[in-house]
Amino acid sequence: MSRVHDMGGRFGDGAVVPEAEDAPLFEEEWHARALAITLACGALGHWNIDISRHAREKLAPRDYAKFTYYEKWTAALADLLVETDLLSTDEFLAGAAKGKSPMAGRVWKAEAVAEGLARGAPADRQSDIPAQFKSGDPVQTRAAGNLLVDGGHTRLPGYAAKAKGYVVRLHGTHVLPDSAAHRLGDAAQPLYAVAFRASELWHAPEDPDDEVVLDLWQSYLMPL
Amino acid sequence: MPHDHHDDDHPHSLLPPEPALRVKALETLLIEKGLVDPAALDEIIETYSHKIGPRNGARVVARAWSDPAFKKALLEDATKVVAELGFFGRQGEHVVAVENTNAVHNMIVCTLCSCYPWPLLGIPPGWYKSDAYRARAVREPRKVLAEFGVHLSDETAVRVWDSTAEIRYLVIPERPDGTDDLDEGALLELVTRDSMIGTGLAKTP
């Protein structure tokens, strides 16, 4: 089970094209607008970061592959706005709003932007789930996929599924995206950085002793 | 290409297909609806264009190179240390700093999306968000590094950090040789964005 965004390790993408450090931040003016409306709508509080990531991931694979970066953002934002009743498909079709939103009083004002960006949205939460592993412990990942919602959002990439590694550090207890992306609650649990040898992940590693480290929730892991 | 599917799951297909027009249509609807403030949009763009960028991260690195106690604290709890410098916020709520040495070269990717430490480095460059980088950085980091002009010796192990959670990683690049006499201000100029992602090295004076 996988979605199109889960591309770590994929073959066939060609060379990476570096950019000058002083290259324009936004290649096109509409890229900046897409970023800004996405952040401004997110500030209305109708979805969390996991819901917005999932909205991008559940674009049709042909759209995900065809769309450029900010087209994905825009499409996912449009879908979320309809899903949360902030805008309607009728308004999309008409290209015109039908009156003001009841949420209009909560719009993110320019003078609140700096404070809002500085506040961020921390993902650590209290949890009753004790840490099962400590630094250095060997662990194995389970099969990739969302245990709560079939085909749902998860942050265990396919390339690191069913792989043996070891715990590098404990990050504390964090919101579980598999739950939060589907409005099933924060379900915070211990989060670890887990290292995998390249030879464990790839058939023909460049150097078997190189490592990939992923941040993985306790429910993604089994003791070894 | 004409947009060839309309479905209930993806209302975005009802908007104009051309990207710039699509964003404009959505922005216009949102403003008419009172859901976004045009001045706030300008403020967001201004912030990431001129106020929040890799200069922030470079200040942290230059200080780490100059001040061993600071570096030790940064490696132990980067979130706390960078917050004290004012570099806390959206997409940088939890920060871990990793140090490049002769023995290990760290580099950062987000294979599932484009996670990046915004308060320290700003908005990620296009290549960081590209399919090619996301797909290849974990499987063949040395080839990817070579495409950036970075050639590592076999003695140096590569450690690629795939940002799968809300932890954002900052690479502390190796301090270049011949910089013993430089003060923090001069060192700052040697720290590049790519060196803090791990796809580049710091500049030599």
XYZ file of C-alpha atoms in Angstrom:
429
model
C 0.000 0.000 0.000
C 1.529 3.299 -0.965
C 0.708 6.704 -2.314
C 2.435 8.647 -5.017
C 4.147 11.055 -2.608
C 6.080 8.193 -0.976
C 8.992 8.401 -3.407
C 12.092 7.806 -1.270
C 14.436 5.436 -3.112
C 12.520 5.614 -6.408
C 14.480 5.242 -9.642
C 14.188 7.324 -12.787
C 13.993 10.936 -11.602
C 17.230 12.124 -13.146
C 19.752 14.593 -11.800
C 19.132 17.106 -9.045
C 19.521 20.624 -10.382
C 21.138 22.858 -7.763
C 20.251 26.543 -7.652
C 22.390 29.538 -6.837
C 22.081 30.647 -3.234
C 20.713 33.978 -4.411
C 18.211 32.544 -6.905
C 14.731 34.074 -6.588
C 12.798 32.641 -3.658
C 9.658 32.390 -5.755
C 10.132 31.449 -9.384
C 6.741 32.913 -10.286
C 4.684 35.567 -8.547
C 1.775 33.128 -8.170
C 4.005 30.772 -6.174
C 4.227 33.427 -3.476
C 0.467 33.984 -3.565
C -0.156 30.215 -3.307
C 2.080 30.010 -0.258
C 0.444 33.039 1.337
C -3.182 31.937 0.865
C -2.285 28.464 2.138
C -0.761 29.875 5.327
C -3.550 32.412 5.791
C -6.273 29.767 5.402
C -4.402 27.405 7.716
C -4.510 30.117 10.363
C -8.325 29.887 10.376
C -7.801 26.717 12.378
C -10.064 24.352 10.426
C -7.295 21.833 9.835
C -3.930 20.833 11.226
C -0.668 20.191 9.399
C -1.328 16.468 9.111
C -4.706 17.087 7.469
C -3.110 19.488 4.997
C -0.315 17.027 4.163
C -2.900 14.310 3.638
C -4.896 16.607 1.341
C -1.832 16.893 -0.908
C -1.116 13.186 -0.764
C -4.636 12.197 -1.724
C -4.587 14.178 -4.926
C -5.070 11.754 -7.798
C -1.673 10.222 -8.611
C -1.832 11.618 -12.134
C -2.396 15.128 -10.716
C 0.304 14.733 -8.061
C 2.812 13.667 -10.701
C 1.795 16.373 -13.170
C 1.428 19.320 -10.792
C 4.357 21.498 -9.832
C 4.962 22.086 -6.131
C 2.697 25.062 -5.583
C 0.017 23.601 -7.857
C -0.187 20.735 -5.381
C -0.527 23.202 -2.541
C -3.250 25.131 -4.360
C -5.218 22.033 -5.336
C -5.050 20.606 -1.822
C -6.085 23.975 -0.355
C -9.077 24.165 -2.699
C -10.129 20.661 -1.716
C -9.757 21.427 2.007
C -11.752 24.655 1.733
C -14.688 22.715 0.274
C -14.266 19.773 2.641
C -14.516 22.137 5.633
C -17.390 24.183 4.107
C -15.377 27.398 4.025
C -16.088 27.595 0.286
C -18.542 25.661 -1.873
C -18.282 23.916 -5.210
C -21.018 26.304 -6.429
C -18.707 29.209 -5.628
C -15.878 27.494 -7.499
C -18.113 26.983 -10.537
C -19.462 30.562 -10.430
C -16.039 32.060 -9.714
C -17.760 34.346 -7.230
C -18.441 34.220 -3.496
C -21.992 33.972 -2.204
C -21.796 36.420 0.690
C -19.330 36.684 3.531
C -18.199 33.646 5.487
C -19.318 33.271 9.117
C -15.589 32.871 9.746
C -14.801 36.318 8.324
C -14.426 37.771 11.845
C -11.525 35.408 12.489
C -9.495 36.320 9.431
C -5.726 36.499 9.999
C -4.911 40.212 9.950
C -1.610 41.559 8.667
C -0.631 42.873 12.105
C -1.018 39.366 13.583
C 1.145 37.601 10.989
C 4.545 38.056 12.649
C 3.281 36.847 16.009
C 1.448 33.893 14.445
C 4.467 32.728 12.461
C 6.675 33.105 15.539
C 4.265 31.071 17.654
C 4.189 28.144 15.229
C 2.349 24.981 16.143
C 4.417 22.695 18.378
C 3.659 18.998 17.966
C 4.818 17.716 21.346
C 2.025 16.677 23.734
C 1.714 14.998 27.086
C 1.187 11.265 26.751
C 0.548 8.389 29.140
C 2.377 6.020 26.821
C 5.801 5.261 28.289
C 8.843 5.082 26.036
C 9.426 1.446 25.162
C 12.905 2.017 23.698
C 16.046 3.887 24.646
C 18.976 5.141 22.630
C 20.951 2.247 21.137
C 18.085 -0.273 21.237
C 17.647 -2.410 18.111
C 14.187 -2.086 16.560
C 12.333 -3.176 13.461
C 9.711 -1.206 11.583
C 6.366 -2.775 10.771
C 4.722 -2.803 7.352
C 3.918 0.691 6.073
C 0.316 1.860 6.215
C -2.169 3.517 8.513
C -3.514 1.147 11.191
C -6.541 3.344 11.908
C -7.748 4.272 8.420
C -7.145 2.025 5.433
C -5.115 3.956 2.886
C -4.819 6.822 5.349
C -1.985 9.201 6.117
C 1.180 7.840 7.644
C 4.788 8.951 8.013
C 6.459 5.575 7.689
C 7.853 5.632 4.137
C 7.676 2.417 2.162
C 11.432 2.207 1.744
C 11.923 2.001 5.521
C 9.146 -0.535 6.199
C 10.026 -3.919 7.703
C 13.605 -2.793 8.204
C 15.961 -3.321 11.123
C 17.647 -0.340 12.700
C 18.571 1.156 16.054
C 17.316 4.049 18.122
C 19.483 7.173 17.927
C 17.458 9.443 20.186
C 14.084 9.941 21.823
C 12.360 13.189 20.821
C 9.671 13.081 23.504
C 5.983 12.416 22.862
C 4.456 13.878 19.704
C 1.095 14.020 17.922
C 0.575 10.865 15.837
C -0.063 11.976 12.237
C -1.883 8.725 11.404
C -4.563 9.806 13.868
C -4.495 13.604 13.638
C -4.718 13.631 9.828
C -8.120 11.983 10.109
C -9.453 14.086 13.003
C -9.161 11.123 15.350
C -7.304 13.056 18.038
C -3.674 13.830 18.784
C -2.961 10.324 20.159
C 0.536 11.461 21.189
C 3.155 8.766 21.660
C 6.942 8.505 21.912
C 8.820 9.624 18.811
C 12.330 8.402 18.023
C 15.091 9.032 15.539
C 15.931 5.576 14.195
C 19.028 4.844 12.083
C 19.192 2.199 9.351
C 22.284 0.979 7.575
C 22.181 1.620 3.837
C 22.713 -2.104 3.267
C 19.505 -2.824 5.199
C 17.462 -0.508 2.989
C 18.933 -0.890 -0.501
C 19.855 -3.769 -2.722
C 22.975 -2.008 -4.009
C 23.991 0.652 -1.464
C 26.697 3.153 -2.371
C 28.461 2.340 0.882
C 26.956 -0.257 3.236
C 28.009 1.766 6.277
C 26.161 4.901 5.261
C 22.975 5.424 7.231
C 19.529 6.883 6.824
C 17.829 8.236 9.943
C 14.052 8.642 10.133
C 11.788 10.041 12.850
C 9.402 7.236 13.716
C 6.589 6.894 16.239
C 6.589 4.059 18.747
C 3.659 2.301 17.041
C 5.735 2.053 13.852
C 8.356 0.032 15.724
C 8.767 -3.438 17.165
C 11.497 -4.633 19.531
C 14.166 -6.862 18.047
C -4.058 20.317 -21.475
C -7.806 20.420 -20.803
C -8.778 19.390 -17.344
C -10.302 16.021 -17.885
C -11.920 14.981 -14.680
C -14.396 16.526 -12.287
C -15.175 14.577 -9.169
C -16.579 15.159 -5.720
C -13.358 14.095 -4.009
C -11.324 16.774 -5.748
C -13.203 20.065 -6.008
C -9.962 21.739 -7.136
C -10.747 20.421 -10.622
C -13.583 22.984 -10.798
C -11.117 25.886 -10.709
C -9.355 27.174 -13.829
C -6.605 24.717 -14.838
C -3.883 27.259 -15.595
C -1.881 27.610 -12.342
C -1.586 31.399 -12.108
C -5.278 31.839 -12.929
C -6.202 29.088 -10.519
C -4.386 30.774 -7.621
C -5.855 34.128 -8.576
C -9.378 32.667 -8.703
C -8.947 31.084 -5.298
C -7.430 34.214 -3.751
C -10.261 36.327 -5.163
C -12.920 34.006 -3.742
C -11.200 33.972 -0.357
C -11.004 37.759 -0.228
C -14.644 38.180 -1.310
C -15.631 35.682 1.340
C -13.671 37.585 3.994
C -11.474 34.575 4.764
C -8.137 36.169 3.972
C -6.856 39.707 4.399
C -4.907 40.842 1.313
C -2.549 42.839 3.539
C -1.796 39.675 5.524
C -0.884 37.871 2.301
C 1.555 40.643 1.469
C 2.973 40.494 4.992
C 3.561 36.713 4.752
C 5.376 37.099 1.430
C 7.409 40.045 2.733
C 8.399 38.058 5.822
C 9.820 35.120 3.893
C 11.294 37.314 1.171
C 13.214 39.644 3.448
C 13.031 38.770 7.141
C 13.294 35.007 7.570
C 15.991 33.229 5.572
C 19.297 31.343 5.722
C 21.039 34.304 7.339
C 19.365 33.182 10.570
C 20.853 29.703 10.385
C 24.228 31.134 9.402
C 24.268 33.199 12.600
C 23.720 30.033 14.617
C 26.499 28.172 12.791
C 29.004 31.019 13.014
C 28.369 31.272 16.731
C 28.734 27.491 17.128
C 32.090 27.649 15.334
C 33.249 30.478 17.611
C 31.897 29.426 20.972
C 32.368 25.796 22.153
C 29.926 26.173 25.026
C 27.285 27.448 22.614
C 27.933 24.544 20.259
C 27.639 22.046 23.076
C 24.325 23.536 24.168
C 23.119 23.606 20.536
C 23.880 19.931 20.032
C 22.126 19.085 23.295
C 18.960 21.147 22.858
C 18.853 23.164 19.652
C 15.195 24.127 20.074
C 15.978 25.984 23.285
C 19.155 27.588 21.957
C 17.741 28.864 18.661
C 14.551 30.042 20.394
C 16.713 32.245 22.619
C 18.061 33.851 19.441
C 14.493 34.452 18.227
C 14.496 31.665 15.639
C 11.453 29.761 16.812
C 8.231 29.479 14.873
C 6.285 27.878 12.094
C 8.108 24.823 10.708
C 10.794 25.171 13.342
C 9.054 24.255 16.576
C 11.382 21.325 17.291
C 14.973 21.610 16.115
C 17.900 19.200 16.234
C 21.387 20.276 15.148
C 23.780 17.698 13.677
C 27.475 18.329 13.244
C 29.501 17.457 10.166
C 33.005 16.169 10.851
C 35.713 14.348 9.003
C 34.080 11.083 10.094
C 30.423 11.777 9.299
C 28.631 13.959 6.771
C 25.001 14.705 7.584
C 22.468 15.798 4.982
C 18.760 16.500 5.253
C 15.832 15.518 3.068
C 12.091 15.111 3.366
C 11.119 12.220 1.104
C 7.391 12.445 1.884
C 6.889 16.187 1.378
C 9.215 19.161 1.910
C 9.831 19.606 5.644
C 12.512 22.242 6.227
C 13.542 24.484 9.147
C 11.808 27.684 8.065
C 12.797 29.975 10.979
C 16.458 29.116 10.345
C 16.636 28.723 6.566
C 13.441 30.288 5.194
C 11.476 28.737 2.333
C 13.236 25.732 0.783
C 14.856 26.066 -2.657
C 13.210 24.352 -5.616
C 15.647 21.436 -5.758
C 14.930 20.520 -2.131
C 11.268 20.061 -3.077
C 12.003 18.257 -6.339
C 11.110 14.632 -6.987
C 14.724 13.910 -7.932
C 16.110 15.062 -4.571
C 13.319 13.476 -2.538
C 13.639 10.164 -4.358
C 17.424 9.905 -4.543
C 18.912 11.551 -1.435
C 18.207 8.485 0.702
C 19.326 5.833 -1.806
C 22.334 7.453 -3.455
C 23.387 10.446 -1.355
C 26.962 10.390 -2.649
C 25.834 10.747 -6.249
C 23.484 13.529 -5.264
C 26.279 15.276 -3.369
C 28.494 14.975 -6.451
C 25.809 16.824 -8.426
C 26.311 19.658 -5.937
C 30.079 19.443 -6.453
C 30.686 17.738 -3.105
C 32.922 14.673 -3.264
C 33.377 12.794 -0.001
C 36.201 10.431 0.824
C 35.395 6.805 1.568
C 36.538 7.498 5.114
C 33.567 9.776 5.662
C 30.264 8.070 6.437
C 27.075 9.666 5.134
C 24.103 10.021 7.409
C 20.925 11.168 5.669
C 18.135 12.474 7.897
C 14.668 11.976 6.405
C 12.435 14.537 8.149
C 9.377 12.343 8.678
C 8.073 14.122 11.808
C 7.919 17.727 13.097
C 11.610 17.679 14.034
C 13.572 20.065 11.813
C 17.267 19.453 11.304
C 20.078 21.957 10.967
C 23.484 20.810 9.752
C 26.474 22.487 11.351
C 28.987 22.315 8.509
C 32.676 21.763 9.165
C 34.525 24.964 9.911
C 36.866 25.563 6.974
C 40.622 25.429 7.454
C 42.460 28.697 7.666
C 39.724 30.500 9.571
C 41.285 30.567 13.030
C 41.744 34.321 12.901
C 38.228 35.126 11.740
C 35.655 36.559 14.103
C 32.009 35.534 14.180
C 31.011 38.231 11.720
C 33.551 37.090 9.144
C 32.678 33.423 9.679
C 29.018 34.210 9.056
C 29.847 35.073 5.454
C 31.241 31.573 4.875
C 28.048 29.751 5.837
C 25.881 28.875 2.855
C 22.297 27.657 2.820
C 23.319 24.401 1.145
C 26.013 23.781 3.783
C 23.282 23.875 6.440
C 21.205 21.307 4.497
C 24.310 19.195 4.006
C 24.399 19.374 0.213
C 27.242 21.879 0.313
C 30.328 22.763 2.299
C 31.061 26.075 3.929
C 33.012 28.506 1.758
C 36.725 28.942 2.308
C 37.970 32.491 2.876
